[in-house]
Tab-separated table of C-alpha atoms in Angstrom:
chain	number	residue	atom	x	y	z
A	1	ALA	CA	187.296	88.340	83.192
A	2	ASP	CA	184.240	86.037	83.185
A	3	CYS	CA	185.926	83.707	80.720
A	4	MET	CA	189.078	83.379	82.829
A	5	ALA	CA	187.080	82.973	86.046
A	6	TYR	CA	185.126	80.002	84.681
A	7	ILE	CA	188.172	78.358	83.083
A	8	CYS	CA	190.322	78.778	86.209
A	9	SER	CA	187.561	77.531	88.543
A	10	SER	CA	187.018	74.475	86.365
A	11	SER	CA	190.770	73.751	86.269
A	12	CYS	CA	191.016	74.055	90.057
A	13	ILE	CA	188.241	71.485	90.495
A	14	GLU	CA	189.883	69.115	87.999
A	15	ASN	CA	193.304	69.273	89.689
A	16	GLY	CA	191.885	69.020	93.217
A	17	THR	CA	192.682	72.566	94.353
A	18	ILE	CA	188.948	73.039	94.919
A	19	ASP	CA	186.748	70.273	96.317
A	20	LYS	CA	184.922	68.389	93.539
A	21	ASN	CA	181.657	68.806	95.464
A	22	TYR	CA	181.887	72.542	94.800
A	23	LYS	CA	179.200	73.792	92.419
A	24	SER	CA	180.326	73.383	88.820
A	25	PRO	CA	181.350	76.735	87.313
A	26	TRP	CA	179.917	75.569	83.992
A	27	SER	CA	176.491	75.179	85.616
A	28	MET	CA	176.714	78.791	86.745
A	29	PHE	CA	177.860	79.868	83.283
A	30	PHE	CA	174.858	78.075	81.769
A	31	LEU	CA	172.578	80.298	83.857
A	32	ASP	CA	174.444	83.361	82.593
A	33	LYS	CA	173.855	82.185	79.027
A	34	LEU	CA	170.119	81.885	79.724
A	35	TRP	CA	170.215	85.618	80.500
A	36	CYS	CA	171.935	86.265	77.172
A	37	TYR	CA	170.141	83.972	74.715
A	38	PRO	CA	166.803	85.857	74.620
A	39	GLN	CA	168.618	89.163	74.047
A	40	ASP	CA	170.592	87.643	71.171
A	41	GLU	CA	167.433	86.250	69.553
A	42	ARG	CA	165.606	89.597	69.386
A	43	PRO	CA	165.702	92.130	66.527
A	44	THR	CA	167.578	94.430	68.942
A	45	THR	CA	170.575	92.079	69.062
A	46	HIS	CA	174.033	93.501	68.424
A	47	SER	CA	177.573	92.271	68.012
A	48	VAL	CA	179.874	91.710	70.983
A	49	LYS	CA	182.451	94.121	69.608
A	50	ALA	CA	181.120	97.611	68.991
A	51	GLU	CA	182.378	101.156	68.665
A	52	VAL	CA	181.587	103.137	71.814
A	53	THR	CA	181.866	106.857	71.118
A	54	ASN	CA	180.185	108.244	74.236
A	55	THR	CA	178.960	107.281	77.711
A	56	GLU	CA	175.360	106.775	76.583
A	57	MET	CA	176.443	104.143	74.068
A	58	ALA	CA	178.566	102.548	76.773
A	59	LYS	CA	175.507	102.158	79.014
A	60	LEU	CA	173.576	100.483	76.205
A	61	ALA	CA	176.419	98.040	75.629
A	62	PHE	CA	176.361	96.635	79.167
A	63	ASP	CA	174.064	93.651	78.628
A	64	GLY	CA	174.113	89.879	78.379
A	65	ILE	CA	175.485	89.931	74.852
A	66	THR	CA	178.541	92.006	75.747
A	67	TYR	CA	179.315	90.109	78.944
A	68	THR	CA	178.088	86.543	78.513
A	69	LYS	CA	178.354	86.097	74.747
A	70	GLY	CA	181.731	87.795	74.959
A	71	ALA	CA	182.850	85.238	77.547
A	72	ALA	CA	181.250	82.387	75.562
A	73	SER	CA	183.145	83.498	72.452
A	74	LEU	CA	186.474	83.374	74.292
A	75	ILE	CA	185.573	79.991	75.769
A	76	GLN	CA	184.862	78.776	72.232
A	77	LEU	CA	188.365	79.913	71.280
A	78	TYR	CA	189.708	78.032	74.318
A	79	ARG	CA	187.930	74.855	73.198
A	80	LEU	CA	188.907	75.256	69.537
A	81	ILE	CA	192.651	75.754	69.993
A	82	GLY	CA	193.070	73.777	73.225
A	83	ALA	CA	193.949	74.707	76.791
A	84	GLU	CA	197.726	74.685	76.314
A	85	THR	CA	197.729	76.974	73.275
A	86	PHE	CA	195.147	79.278	74.832
A	87	SER	CA	197.235	79.546	78.005
A	88	LYS	CA	200.354	80.463	75.997
A	89	GLY	CA	198.495	83.175	74.099
A	90	ILE	CA	196.801	84.697	77.129
A	91	ASP	CA	200.015	84.610	79.173
A	92	ARG	CA	201.986	86.361	76.446
A	93	TYR	CA	199.220	88.969	76.081
A	94	PHE	CA	199.168	89.739	79.822
A	95	GLN	CA	202.957	89.867	80.027
A	96	LYS	CA	203.391	92.172	77.063
A	97	TYR	CA	200.612	94.608	77.876
A	98	LYS	CA	200.613	94.698	81.678
A	99	TRP	CA	200.284	98.293	82.912
A	100	LYS	CA	199.544	99.385	79.327
A	101	ASN	CA	196.548	100.027	77.107
A	102	ALA	CA	195.903	97.348	74.495
A	103	THR	CA	193.605	96.996	71.502
A	104	PHE	CA	191.652	93.929	70.487
A	105	ASP	CA	193.961	93.493	67.500
A	106	ASN	CA	196.856	93.287	69.980
A	107	PHE	CA	195.012	90.417	71.666
A	108	ILE	CA	194.499	88.562	68.373
A	109	GLU	CA	198.110	89.044	67.336
A	110	MET	CA	199.355	87.324	70.498
A	111	PHE	CA	197.352	84.213	69.631
A	112	LYS	CA	198.421	84.248	65.989
A	113	ARG	CA	201.925	83.451	67.193
A	114	TYR	CA	200.653	80.029	68.285
A	115	VAL	CA	197.730	79.445	65.899
A	116	LYS	CA	199.085	79.746	62.379
A	117	ASP	CA	196.028	78.691	60.395
A	118	GLU	CA	195.421	81.017	57.460
A	119	ASN	CA	192.878	78.797	55.688
A	120	PRO	CA	189.806	81.049	55.316
A	121	ASP	CA	187.517	78.008	55.670
A	122	SER	CA	189.101	76.794	58.907
A	123	ALA	CA	187.474	77.028	62.333
A	124	LYS	CA	190.894	77.881	63.776
A	125	ASN	CA	191.477	80.851	61.489
A	126	LEU	CA	191.565	83.688	64.047
A	127	ASP	CA	190.341	86.346	61.611
A	128	ASN	CA	187.393	84.040	60.915
A	129	TRP	CA	186.769	83.554	64.621
A	130	LYS	CA	186.914	87.306	65.314
A	131	LYS	CA	184.475	88.124	62.510
A	132	ASP	CA	182.010	85.317	63.246
A	133	TRP	CA	181.950	85.508	67.029
A	134	LEU	CA	182.690	89.119	67.920
A	135	GLU	CA	181.688	91.209	64.932
A	136	THR	CA	178.538	89.384	63.792
A	137	ALA	CA	175.250	89.819	65.653
A	138	GLY	CA	172.710	87.103	66.302
A	139	LEU	CA	172.140	83.605	67.664
A	140	SER	CA	172.282	80.437	65.574
A	141	GLN	CA	170.544	77.129	66.177
A	142	ILE	CA	171.437	73.506	65.448
A	143	GLN	CA	169.252	70.450	64.897
A	144	ALA	CA	170.133	66.813	64.277
A	145	GLU	CA	168.629	64.738	61.490
A	146	TRP	CA	169.004	60.984	61.901
A	147	ASP	CA	167.257	57.618	61.621
A	148	PRO	CA	166.813	55.823	64.984
A	149	THR	CA	165.899	52.619	63.123
A	150	ASN	CA	169.326	52.464	61.447
A	151	GLU	CA	171.241	49.837	63.458
A	152	SER	CA	174.320	49.830	61.274
A	153	SER	CA	177.674	50.211	63.027
A	154	THR	CA	178.523	52.799	60.366
A	155	ALA	CA	175.414	54.965	60.699
A	156	TYR	CA	175.645	58.725	60.397
A	157	LEU	CA	173.625	61.761	61.343
A	158	LYS	CA	173.562	65.302	60.040
A	159	ILE	CA	173.487	68.497	62.052
A	160	TYR	CA	172.050	71.566	60.367
A	161	GLN	CA	172.909	75.055	61.533
A	162	THR	CA	170.615	77.991	60.772
A	163	SER	CA	170.254	81.542	62.049
A	164	CYS	CA	167.442	82.211	64.531
A	165	LEU	CA	166.624	85.501	62.804
A	166	GLU	CA	166.669	85.775	59.009
A	167	GLU	CA	167.715	89.424	59.226
A	168	PHE	CA	170.792	88.432	61.248
A	169	PRO	CA	172.592	85.616	59.383
A	170	CYS	CA	175.189	84.383	61.843
A	171	ASN	CA	176.166	80.772	61.162
A	172	ARG	CA	179.613	80.141	62.632
A	173	PHE	CA	181.983	77.303	63.517
A	174	ILE	CA	180.971	75.896	66.922
A	175	LYS	CA	182.902	73.376	69.005
A	176	VAL	CA	180.467	70.973	70.711
A	177	GLN	CA	180.056	67.424	71.926
A	178	VAL	CA	177.274	65.374	70.336
A	179	ALA	CA	175.847	62.680	72.618
A	180	LEU	CA	173.613	59.716	71.813
A	181	PHE	CA	171.492	58.033	74.498
A	182	ASP	CA	170.010	54.542	74.787
A	183	GLU	CA	166.551	53.624	76.077
A	184	ASN	CA	167.815	53.839	79.677
A	185	GLY	CA	169.135	57.376	79.200
A	186	LYS	CA	172.741	56.183	79.283
A	187	VAL	CA	175.253	57.696	76.887
A	188	THR	CA	176.167	55.292	74.084
A	189	GLU	CA	178.625	57.653	72.394
A	190	ILE	CA	180.018	61.165	72.716
A	191	LYS	CA	181.445	62.664	69.549
A	192	ASP	CA	183.660	65.742	69.597
A	193	ALA	CA	182.627	67.909	66.682
A	194	ILE	CA	183.142	71.282	65.107
A	195	ILE	CA	179.807	72.298	63.647
A	196	ASN	CA	180.222	73.775	60.187
A	197	LYS	CA	178.370	76.825	58.959
A	198	SER	CA	175.667	74.795	57.206
A	199	THR	CA	175.682	70.984	57.452
A	200	THR	CA	177.902	68.685	59.511
A	201	THR	CA	177.959	64.893	59.081
A	202	ILE	CA	178.870	62.745	62.099
A	203	ASP	CA	179.258	58.973	62.128
A	204	TYR	CA	177.999	56.845	65.037
A	205	ASP	CA	177.390	53.220	65.960
A	206	GLY	CA	173.729	52.463	65.309
A	207	SER	CA	174.166	48.910	66.629
A	208	LYS	CA	174.109	50.426	70.135
A	209	LYS	CA	170.470	51.353	69.410
A	210	PRO	CA	170.447	55.009	70.478
A	211	LYS	CA	167.034	56.527	71.085
A	212	ALA	CA	167.930	60.220	71.267
A	213	VAL	CA	170.562	62.763	70.245
A	214	PHE	CA	171.587	65.935	72.027
A	215	PRO	CA	174.085	67.990	69.990
A	216	ASN	CA	175.365	70.160	72.850
A	217	PHE	CA	176.318	67.663	75.545
A	218	GLY	CA	177.798	69.370	78.599
A	219	ASP	CA	176.752	72.770	77.221
A	220	GLN	CA	180.077	73.331	75.466
A	221	GLY	CA	178.673	75.501	72.684
A	222	TYR	CA	176.972	78.873	72.666
A	223	VAL	CA	174.022	77.882	70.481
A	224	LYS	CA	170.307	77.173	70.581
A	225	VAL	CA	169.406	73.485	70.228
A	226	LYS	CA	166.250	72.479	68.363
A	227	LEU	CA	165.461	68.863	69.156
A	228	ASP	CA	164.503	66.452	66.383
A	229	ASP	CA	161.091	64.799	66.815
A	230	ASP	CA	162.416	61.433	68.058
A	231	SER	CA	164.736	63.012	70.628
A	232	LYS	CA	162.051	65.453	71.697
A	233	SER	CA	159.626	62.595	72.370
A	234	PHE	CA	162.244	60.533	74.230
A	235	PHE	CA	163.490	63.350	76.449
A	236	SER	CA	159.959	64.489	77.309
A	237	LYS	CA	159.322	61.049	78.827
A	238	ASN	CA	162.794	60.078	80.067
A	239	ILE	CA	164.814	63.175	80.909
A	240	GLN	CA	165.132	62.084	84.549
A	241	LYS	CA	167.264	59.145	83.301
A	242	ILE	CA	170.001	61.493	82.025
A	243	ASP	CA	172.845	61.481	84.562
A	244	ASP	CA	174.663	64.675	83.570
A	245	GLU	CA	173.028	67.616	85.361
A	246	LEU	CA	174.337	70.213	82.916
A	247	THR	CA	173.051	68.268	79.929
A	248	ARG	CA	169.646	67.852	81.602
A	249	ALA	CA	169.565	71.615	82.118
A	250	GLY	CA	170.281	72.118	78.419
A	251	ILE	CA	167.542	69.666	77.429
A	252	TRP	CA	165.014	71.349	79.720
A	253	TRP	CA	165.874	74.690	78.123
A	254	SER	CA	165.521	73.247	74.608
A	255	LEU	CA	162.126	71.746	75.454
A	256	SER	CA	160.907	74.997	77.026
A	257	ARG	CA	162.027	77.009	73.983
A	258	GLY	CA	160.233	74.426	71.848
A	259	VAL	CA	157.041	75.578	73.542
A	260	THR	CA	157.673	79.244	72.711
A	261	ASP	CA	158.544	78.246	69.118
A	262	GLY	CA	155.255	76.351	68.776
A	263	GLU	CA	156.952	72.959	68.445
A	264	VAL	CA	156.249	71.446	71.881
A	265	ASN	CA	152.794	71.148	73.434
A	266	PRO	CA	152.828	73.308	76.603
A	267	LEU	CA	150.801	70.715	78.531
A	268	VAL	CA	153.254	67.973	77.590
A	269	PHE	CA	156.168	70.119	78.733
A	270	ILE	CA	154.540	71.056	82.047
A	271	GLU	CA	153.662	67.425	82.793
A	272	SER	CA	157.277	66.414	82.139
A	273	ALA	CA	158.631	69.326	84.165
A	274	ILE	CA	156.432	68.691	87.211
A	275	ALA	CA	157.449	65.012	87.153
A	276	GLY	CA	161.091	66.101	86.840
A	277	LEU	CA	161.113	68.446	89.832
A	278	GLN	CA	162.022	65.653	92.259
A	279	PHE	CA	165.183	64.874	90.274
A	280	GLU	CA	166.591	68.414	90.183
A	281	LYS	CA	168.231	70.524	92.885
A	282	GLU	CA	169.475	74.033	93.619
A	283	ASN	CA	169.650	76.259	90.517
A	284	SER	CA	168.307	73.565	88.176
A	285	LEU	CA	165.243	73.131	90.371
A	286	MET	CA	164.608	76.877	90.540
A	287	LYS	CA	164.985	77.222	86.770
A	288	LEU	CA	162.539	74.384	86.135
A	289	ILE	CA	159.960	76.042	88.399
A	290	GLU	CA	160.503	79.257	86.435
A	291	TYR	CA	159.859	77.433	83.141
A	292	ILE	CA	156.633	75.907	84.503
A	293	THR	CA	155.246	79.201	85.803
A	294	GLU	CA	156.260	81.142	82.675
A	295	ILE	CA	154.674	78.645	80.284
A	296	SER	CA	151.550	78.276	82.443
A	297	ALA	CA	151.090	82.049	82.504
A	298	ASN	CA	151.559	82.512	78.764
A	299	TYR	CA	150.121	79.393	77.125
A	300	LEU	CA	147.359	77.908	79.310
A	301	THR	CA	143.742	78.871	79.817
A	302	ASN	CA	142.746	80.273	83.209
A	303	GLU	CA	141.215	76.927	84.237
A	304	LEU	CA	144.272	74.892	83.246
A	305	ARG	CA	146.607	77.457	84.794
A	306	LEU	CA	144.787	77.247	88.141
A	307	ASN	CA	144.890	73.449	88.044
A	308	MET	CA	148.622	73.434	87.268
A	309	SER	CA	149.285	75.966	90.033
A	310	HIS	CA	147.614	73.689	92.597
A	311	ARG	CA	149.584	70.681	91.364
A	312	LEU	CA	152.857	72.583	91.405
A	313	PHE	CA	152.176	73.831	94.916
A	314	GLY	CA	151.447	70.299	96.122
A	315	VAL	CA	154.612	68.867	94.570
A	316	LEU	CA	156.775	71.631	96.053
A	317	ILE	CA	155.282	71.129	99.519
A	318	ASP	CA	156.071	67.418	99.279
A	319	LEU	CA	159.638	68.199	98.262
A	320	LEU	CA	160.058	70.619	101.159
A	321	LEU	CA	158.759	68.051	103.641
A	322	LYS	CA	161.298	65.514	102.359
A	323	THR	CA	164.310	67.811	102.844
């Protein structure tokens, strides 16, 4: 239901049925994913699909993984096979099983009529997709490796995928957009990519002199992004130059998780976040405030925390007076 709600809302905005000034459904879905990601990165993670033999197990299953990762998995299928094919499969499924009980295998079989890829190493193999996305527990992470000094028009970068938890190996095919940004924060290239289960090579034009890479532009993939050192440094100083609100939200999240992973200095993040408050609005603004307060509470000394609290209060008062 969540999957179809987000897809339909997005389609209505694109075709003009809903005003384009309406809040992006993908921005709202991003917030749902922020509820899910921490659950999927803990040792208590579980697969989306599970056997429920009694009501107590059913209660335990109602969490962010079941709802949000379940929706994200279906949205990945939508992006992998395309809107037209997805619509045919879902329409046939609803028509055949309306007013009836259906199994998940019934659902898969409807799509197999339109996606006939039996290659076991293919991202569009539906048995692969079912196993990787619905029957395998855990969150994976991706990180770019590249050379910003390479100004060749035939440069390439590599994206490595690893599992967040060693005890839950879960590398999977992930459909994303990889974006490169110049010194002004403008997009130089966007590359559609299907991330492989280990290493993915992507070509780009180094003559455009990109300064940073973000491998989940527009938040198309359900995945944790670890920023490479060059991109991390650039975004910490220039994130306000990024036009796309959803991508900024993803970068803020990646930087904040870098703090919890011990890879980003908490003071550097808080300085960037406080400076960035004036450029965010609505849910993005509230989330950024949450990051600042969470990191201040957990990673700063009492003296630094008090100082940051006073600064944050002053900035927020200024913002309120300007509205």
